[in-house]
mmCIF file of C-alpha atoms in Angstrom:
data_model
loop_
_atom_site.group_PDB
_atom_site.id
_atom_site.type_symbol
_atom_site.label_atom_id
_atom_site.label_comp_id
_atom_site.label_asym_id
_atom_site.label_seq_id
_atom_site.Cartn_x
_atom_site.Cartn_y
_atom_site.Cartn_z
ATOM 1 C CA MET A 20 50.053 78.671 31.295
ATOM 2 C CA THR A 21 51.779 81.057 34.489
ATOM 3 C CA THR A 22 49.914 84.510 34.077
ATOM 4 C CA ARG A 23 47.149 81.584 34.367
ATOM 5 C CA LEU A 24 48.577 80.165 36.630
ATOM 6 C CA LEU A 25 49.024 82.634 38.863
ATOM 7 C CA ILE A 26 45.292 84.317 38.142
ATOM 8 C CA LEU A 27 44.307 80.647 40.275
ATOM 9 C CA GLY A 28 47.377 81.598 43.222
ATOM 10 C CA PHE A 29 45.841 84.838 43.446
ATOM 11 C CA TRP A 30 42.040 83.665 43.604
ATOM 12 C CA ILE A 31 42.436 80.927 46.093
ATOM 13 C CA PHE A 32 45.047 82.874 48.406
ATOM 14 C CA ALA A 33 41.882 85.358 48.826
ATOM 15 C CA TYR A 34 40.029 81.791 50.259
ATOM 16 C CA LEU A 35 42.853 80.597 51.919
ATOM 17 C CA PRO A 36 41.573 82.751 55.952
ATOM 18 C CA ALA A 37 38.309 80.281 55.514
ATOM 19 C CA PHE A 38 40.302 77.028 55.321
ATOM 20 C CA GLY A 39 42.209 77.993 58.306
ATOM 21 C CA GLN A 40 42.432 76.187 61.798
ATOM 22 C CA ASN A 41 44.129 77.320 64.552
ATOM 23 C CA ARG A 42 47.119 79.117 62.703
ATOM 24 C CA PRO A 43 44.606 81.322 60.029
ATOM 25 C CA TYR A 44 48.311 82.793 59.009
ATOM 26 C CA PHE A 45 51.341 81.290 57.679
ATOM 27 C CA ASN A 46 54.427 82.936 57.228
ATOM 28 C CA GLN A 47 57.910 81.727 55.958
ATOM 29 C CA THR A 48 61.218 83.557 55.064
ATOM 30 C CA GLU A 49 64.220 82.483 53.877
ATOM 31 C CA LEU A 50 67.448 84.645 52.111
ATOM 32 C CA GLY A 51 70.350 82.728 50.389
ATOM 33 C CA VAL A 52 72.391 80.782 47.584
ATOM 34 C CA LEU A 53 71.491 79.783 44.136
ATOM 35 C CA ILE A 54 74.202 76.815 43.563
ATOM 36 C CA GLY A 55 73.865 76.932 39.304
ATOM 37 C CA ASN A 56 75.009 75.019 36.344
ATOM 38 C CA PRO A 57 77.938 76.352 35.239
ATOM 39 C CA ILE A 58 78.630 79.904 32.928
ATOM 40 C CA GLU A 59 81.105 80.338 29.889
ATOM 41 C CA ASN A 60 82.700 84.073 30.794
ATOM 42 C CA TRP A 61 84.668 85.510 27.527
ATOM 43 C CA SER A 62 87.220 83.537 28.060
ATOM 44 C CA GLY A 63 86.345 80.262 27.345
ATOM 45 C CA LYS A 64 86.447 78.916 30.549
ATOM 46 C CA ASN A 65 83.381 77.789 32.441
ATOM 47 C CA LYS A 66 82.410 79.017 36.073
ATOM 48 C CA ASN A 67 80.953 78.227 38.995
ATOM 49 C CA ARG A 68 77.196 79.612 39.288
ATOM 50 C CA VAL A 69 76.561 81.057 42.555
ATOM 51 C CA ASP A 70 73.776 83.604 42.699
ATOM 52 C CA PHE A 71 71.717 85.382 45.680
ATOM 53 C CA SER A 72 67.727 84.078 47.173
ATOM 54 C CA LEU A 73 65.154 85.675 48.978
ATOM 55 C CA ILE A 74 61.706 84.016 49.307
ATOM 56 C CA SER A 75 58.995 84.811 51.319
ATOM 57 C CA PHE A 76 55.577 82.310 51.532
ATOM 58 C CA HIS A 77 52.069 83.404 52.131
ATOM 59 C CA GLY A 78 48.934 81.056 53.739
ATOM 60 C CA ALA A 79 47.400 79.582 55.951
ATOM 61 C CA GLU A 80 46.564 76.069 57.391
ATOM 62 C CA ILE A 81 44.252 73.948 55.664
ATOM 63 C CA SER A 82 44.897 71.507 58.214
ATOM 64 C CA LYS A 83 46.870 70.569 60.879
ATOM 65 C CA ASN A 84 51.144 69.534 59.265
ATOM 66 C CA GLN A 85 49.326 71.548 55.842
ATOM 67 C CA VAL A 86 49.679 75.093 53.632
ATOM 68 C CA LEU A 87 48.214 76.415 50.986
ATOM 69 C CA GLY A 88 49.213 79.548 49.879
ATOM 70 C CA LEU A 89 51.367 81.837 47.634
ATOM 71 C CA SER A 90 55.503 82.722 48.057
ATOM 72 C CA VAL A 91 57.667 86.382 46.557
ATOM 73 C CA GLY A 92 60.952 86.545 46.306
ATOM 74 C CA LEU A 93 63.700 87.420 44.454
ATOM 75 C CA ASP A 94 66.368 85.764 42.772
ATOM 76 C CA GLN A 95 69.770 87.047 40.603
ATOM 77 C CA TYR A 96 71.371 85.075 37.797
ATOM 78 C CA GLU A 97 73.694 87.477 36.553
ATOM 79 C CA PRO A 98 73.443 89.591 35.542
ATOM 80 C CA LEU A 99 69.518 89.279 35.481
ATOM 81 C CA THR A 100 67.198 89.818 38.194
ATOM 82 C CA VAL A 101 63.869 87.900 38.911
ATOM 83 C CA PHE A 102 61.077 88.187 40.717
ATOM 84 C CA PRO A 103 59.735 85.262 41.929
ATOM 85 C CA VAL A 104 55.650 85.119 41.599
ATOM 86 C CA ALA A 105 54.063 81.000 43.238
ATOM 87 C CA LEU A 106 51.463 79.420 44.331
ATOM 88 C CA GLY A 107 53.249 76.840 47.498
ATOM 89 C CA TRP A 108 51.978 74.352 49.382
ATOM 90 C CA ARG A 109 54.055 73.500 52.632
ATOM 91 C CA GLY A 110 54.035 70.159 54.633
ATOM 92 C CA PHE A 111 54.935 69.472 58.057
ATOM 93 C CA LEU A 112 56.300 65.624 59.307
ATOM 94 C CA GLY A 113 56.985 65.028 63.026
ATOM 95 C CA LYS A 114 56.181 66.086 66.657
ATOM 96 C CA GLU A 115 54.093 70.503 66.912
ATOM 97 C CA ASN A 116 56.876 72.396 69.736
ATOM 98 C CA ARG A 117 59.912 69.709 68.557
ATOM 99 C CA PRO A 118 62.216 69.632 65.011
ATOM 100 C CA GLN A 119 59.896 68.956 62.780
ATOM 101 C CA LEU A 120 60.713 67.504 58.999
ATOM 102 C CA ILE A 121 59.233 70.265 56.105
ATOM 103 C CA GLY A 122 58.234 69.308 51.910
ATOM 104 C CA GLY A 123 57.818 72.272 50.209
ATOM 105 C CA PHE A 124 56.509 72.490 46.240
ATOM 106 C CA ASP A 125 56.465 76.403 44.764
ATOM 107 C CA LEU A 126 54.278 76.623 40.469
ATOM 108 C CA GLY A 127 54.158 79.437 39.574
ATOM 109 C CA GLY A 128 56.016 82.445 37.519
ATOM 110 C CA GLY A 129 59.110 84.675 37.587
ATOM 111 C CA PHE A 130 58.978 88.359 36.393
ATOM 112 C CA ALA A 131 61.740 90.801 35.091
ATOM 113 C CA LEU A 132 60.618 93.832 36.259
ATOM 114 C CA LEU A 133 63.802 95.470 36.200
ATOM 115 C CA GLU A 134 65.098 94.624 33.028
ATOM 116 C CA LYS A 135 66.085 97.462 30.489
ATOM 117 C CA LYS A 136 63.731 97.463 27.129
ATOM 118 C CA GLU A 137 65.718 98.687 24.586
ATOM 119 C CA LYS A 138 64.532 100.389 21.874
ATOM 120 C CA THR A 139 65.560 102.459 18.229
ATOM 121 C CA GLU A 140 64.756 103.648 15.088
ATOM 122 C CA TRP A 141 65.035 99.605 14.492
ATOM 123 C CA TYR A 142 64.788 96.956 16.403
ATOM 124 C CA GLU A 143 63.377 96.358 20.161
ATOM 125 C CA SER A 144 64.817 93.974 22.530
ATOM 126 C CA TRP A 145 63.310 92.643 26.085
ATOM 127 C CA HIS A 146 63.129 90.129 28.727
ATOM 128 C CA GLN A 147 60.447 88.081 29.962
ATOM 129 C CA GLY A 148 59.910 85.632 33.078
ATOM 130 C CA GLY A 149 58.814 82.346 32.195
ATOM 131 C CA LEU A 150 57.763 78.802 34.741
ATOM 132 C CA LEU A 151 58.702 78.732 37.938
ATOM 133 C CA LEU A 152 59.506 74.881 39.374
ATOM 134 C CA SER A 153 60.721 74.507 42.754
ATOM 135 C CA PRO A 154 60.872 71.165 45.011
ATOM 136 C CA SER A 155 62.462 71.727 48.865
ATOM 137 C CA ILE A 156 63.364 69.584 51.919
ATOM 138 C CA GLY A 157 63.264 70.871 55.395
ATOM 139 C CA VAL A 158 63.878 71.390 58.606
ATOM 140 C CA LYS A 159 62.065 73.138 61.183
ATOM 141 C CA LEU A 160 62.994 74.489 64.814
ATOM 142 C CA PRO A 161 61.031 75.896 67.621
ATOM 143 C CA SER A 162 61.914 78.395 69.142
ATOM 144 C CA THR A 163 62.307 77.876 73.058
ATOM 145 C CA ARG A 164 60.917 81.982 73.953
ATOM 146 C CA GLY A 165 57.727 80.729 72.330
ATOM 147 C CA LYS A 166 54.895 78.777 69.690
ATOM 148 C CA LYS A 167 55.001 80.357 66.901
ATOM 149 C CA THR A 168 58.861 81.394 65.114
ATOM 150 C CA ALA A 169 60.908 78.493 64.792
ATOM 151 C CA LEU A 170 63.716 79.224 62.904
ATOM 152 C CA THR A 171 64.463 76.848 59.309
ATOM 153 C CA MET A 172 66.620 75.385 56.668
ATOM 154 C CA SER A 173 66.338 73.875 54.087
ATOM 155 C CA ILE A 174 67.387 73.337 50.133
ATOM 156 C CA ALA A 175 65.370 73.295 46.925
ATOM 157 C CA TYR A 176 66.030 72.005 43.650
ATOM 158 C CA LYS A 177 64.615 75.832 41.227
ATOM 159 C CA ARG A 178 63.587 75.235 38.186
ATOM 160 C CA GLN A 179 62.899 79.768 36.652
ATOM 161 C CA GLU A 180 62.153 80.282 31.847
ATOM 162 C CA LEU A 181 63.841 82.334 31.121
ATOM 163 C CA GLY A 182 62.983 84.973 27.580
ATOM 164 C CA TYR A 183 64.925 87.368 25.825
ATOM 165 C CA PHE A 184 63.366 88.491 22.327
ATOM 166 C CA MET A 185 64.669 91.246 20.264
ATOM 167 C CA GLY A 186 61.845 91.880 17.355
ATOM 168 C CA ASN A 187 62.306 94.643 14.307
ATOM 169 C CA PHE A 188 59.970 96.679 13.654
ATOM 170 C CA ASP A 189 57.623 97.022 9.184
ATOM 171 C CA PHE A 190 57.909 100.071 7.686
ATOM 172 C CA ASN A 191 56.431 98.309 4.849
ATOM 173 C CA PRO A 192 52.955 97.745 6.619
ATOM 174 C CA THR A 193 51.683 96.633 3.563
ATOM 175 C CA PRO A 194 49.808 93.368 3.907
ATOM 176 C CA ARG A 195 52.422 90.519 1.655
ATOM 177 C CA PRO A 196 51.694 87.693 1.282
ATOM 178 C CA PHE A 197 53.137 84.985 3.490
ATOM 179 C CA THR A 198 53.315 87.309 6.255
ATOM 180 C CA ASN A 199 53.450 85.782 10.225
ATOM 181 C CA SER A 200 49.733 86.516 11.189
ATOM 182 C CA LYS A 201 50.848 85.726 14.545
ATOM 183 C CA LEU A 202 53.262 88.724 15.078
ATOM 184 C CA PRO A 203 52.169 91.882 16.928
ATOM 185 C CA PRO A 204 51.180 94.739 15.059
ATOM 186 C CA GLY A 205 54.164 97.234 13.850
ATOM 187 C CA TYR A 206 57.122 93.777 14.265
ATOM 188 C CA SER A 207 57.992 92.212 10.790
ATOM 189 C CA SER A 208 59.522 89.346 12.647
ATOM 190 C CA ILE A 209 60.509 88.448 17.059
ATOM 191 C CA THR A 210 63.475 85.939 17.465
ATOM 192 C CA GLU A 211 63.747 84.458 20.984
ATOM 193 C CA THR A 212 66.060 83.253 23.241
ATOM 194 C CA THR A 213 65.482 81.539 25.785
ATOM 195 C CA TYR A 214 67.404 80.113 29.443
ATOM 196 C CA LEU A 215 67.529 77.343 31.540
ATOM 197 C CA PHE A 216 67.586 77.901 34.926
ATOM 198 C CA HIS A 217 68.352 75.328 36.836
ATOM 199 C CA SER A 218 69.314 75.312 40.839
ATOM 200 C CA LEU A 219 70.320 74.212 43.787
ATOM 201 C CA VAL A 220 69.241 76.565 46.763
ATOM 202 C CA ALA A 221 70.058 76.227 49.868
ATOM 203 C CA ARG A 222 68.132 78.054 52.619
ATOM 204 C CA MET A 223 68.015 79.364 55.741
ATOM 205 C CA GLY A 224 64.854 81.620 58.031
ATOM 206 C CA PHE A 225 62.353 82.275 60.186
ATOM 207 C CA ILE A 226 58.867 80.655 59.952
ATOM 208 C CA PHE A 227 56.525 83.910 62.120
#
């Protein structure tokens, strides 16, 4: 499902300039922190999760106060690093060149590209990203020096799925009864551990 959403997003983004009006290209880049559900450490005690987050939204205007595009970024969920890619929407409420409210919504997936795969003669393990959902609300404070640049501050909720997989190799390729036909070739079993991160995101950045 995540892959299909991203393919749809790239297809829509490729045609956005044709629908753009006064400003065909829009960029909003923000840095912030992910404040999440407590994590249990080795001592058995819970500690608050505060991680780094970067998002860069690229889009085009589809109406006077609405923008559609793609967002990419980097989220650090200790100890995992995730690269989110999502189809996004931004909407503005208020007069142009004045402080405005910003509403946003991103839907896509995260990719664990930096997480190393482990492989031995007995098994193989890896991380895999999953569905991402993130609504947001914030303010836009236009610059006094120009119309195209503005300071933004936003708060978002981010829901990110991740998975850890371990596959045991099949050393008896002879067909056996009750074999799981859904397994990839070469595996006798695959186990999955699912992680679900709920985060409050506080960000600050610029619109170009």
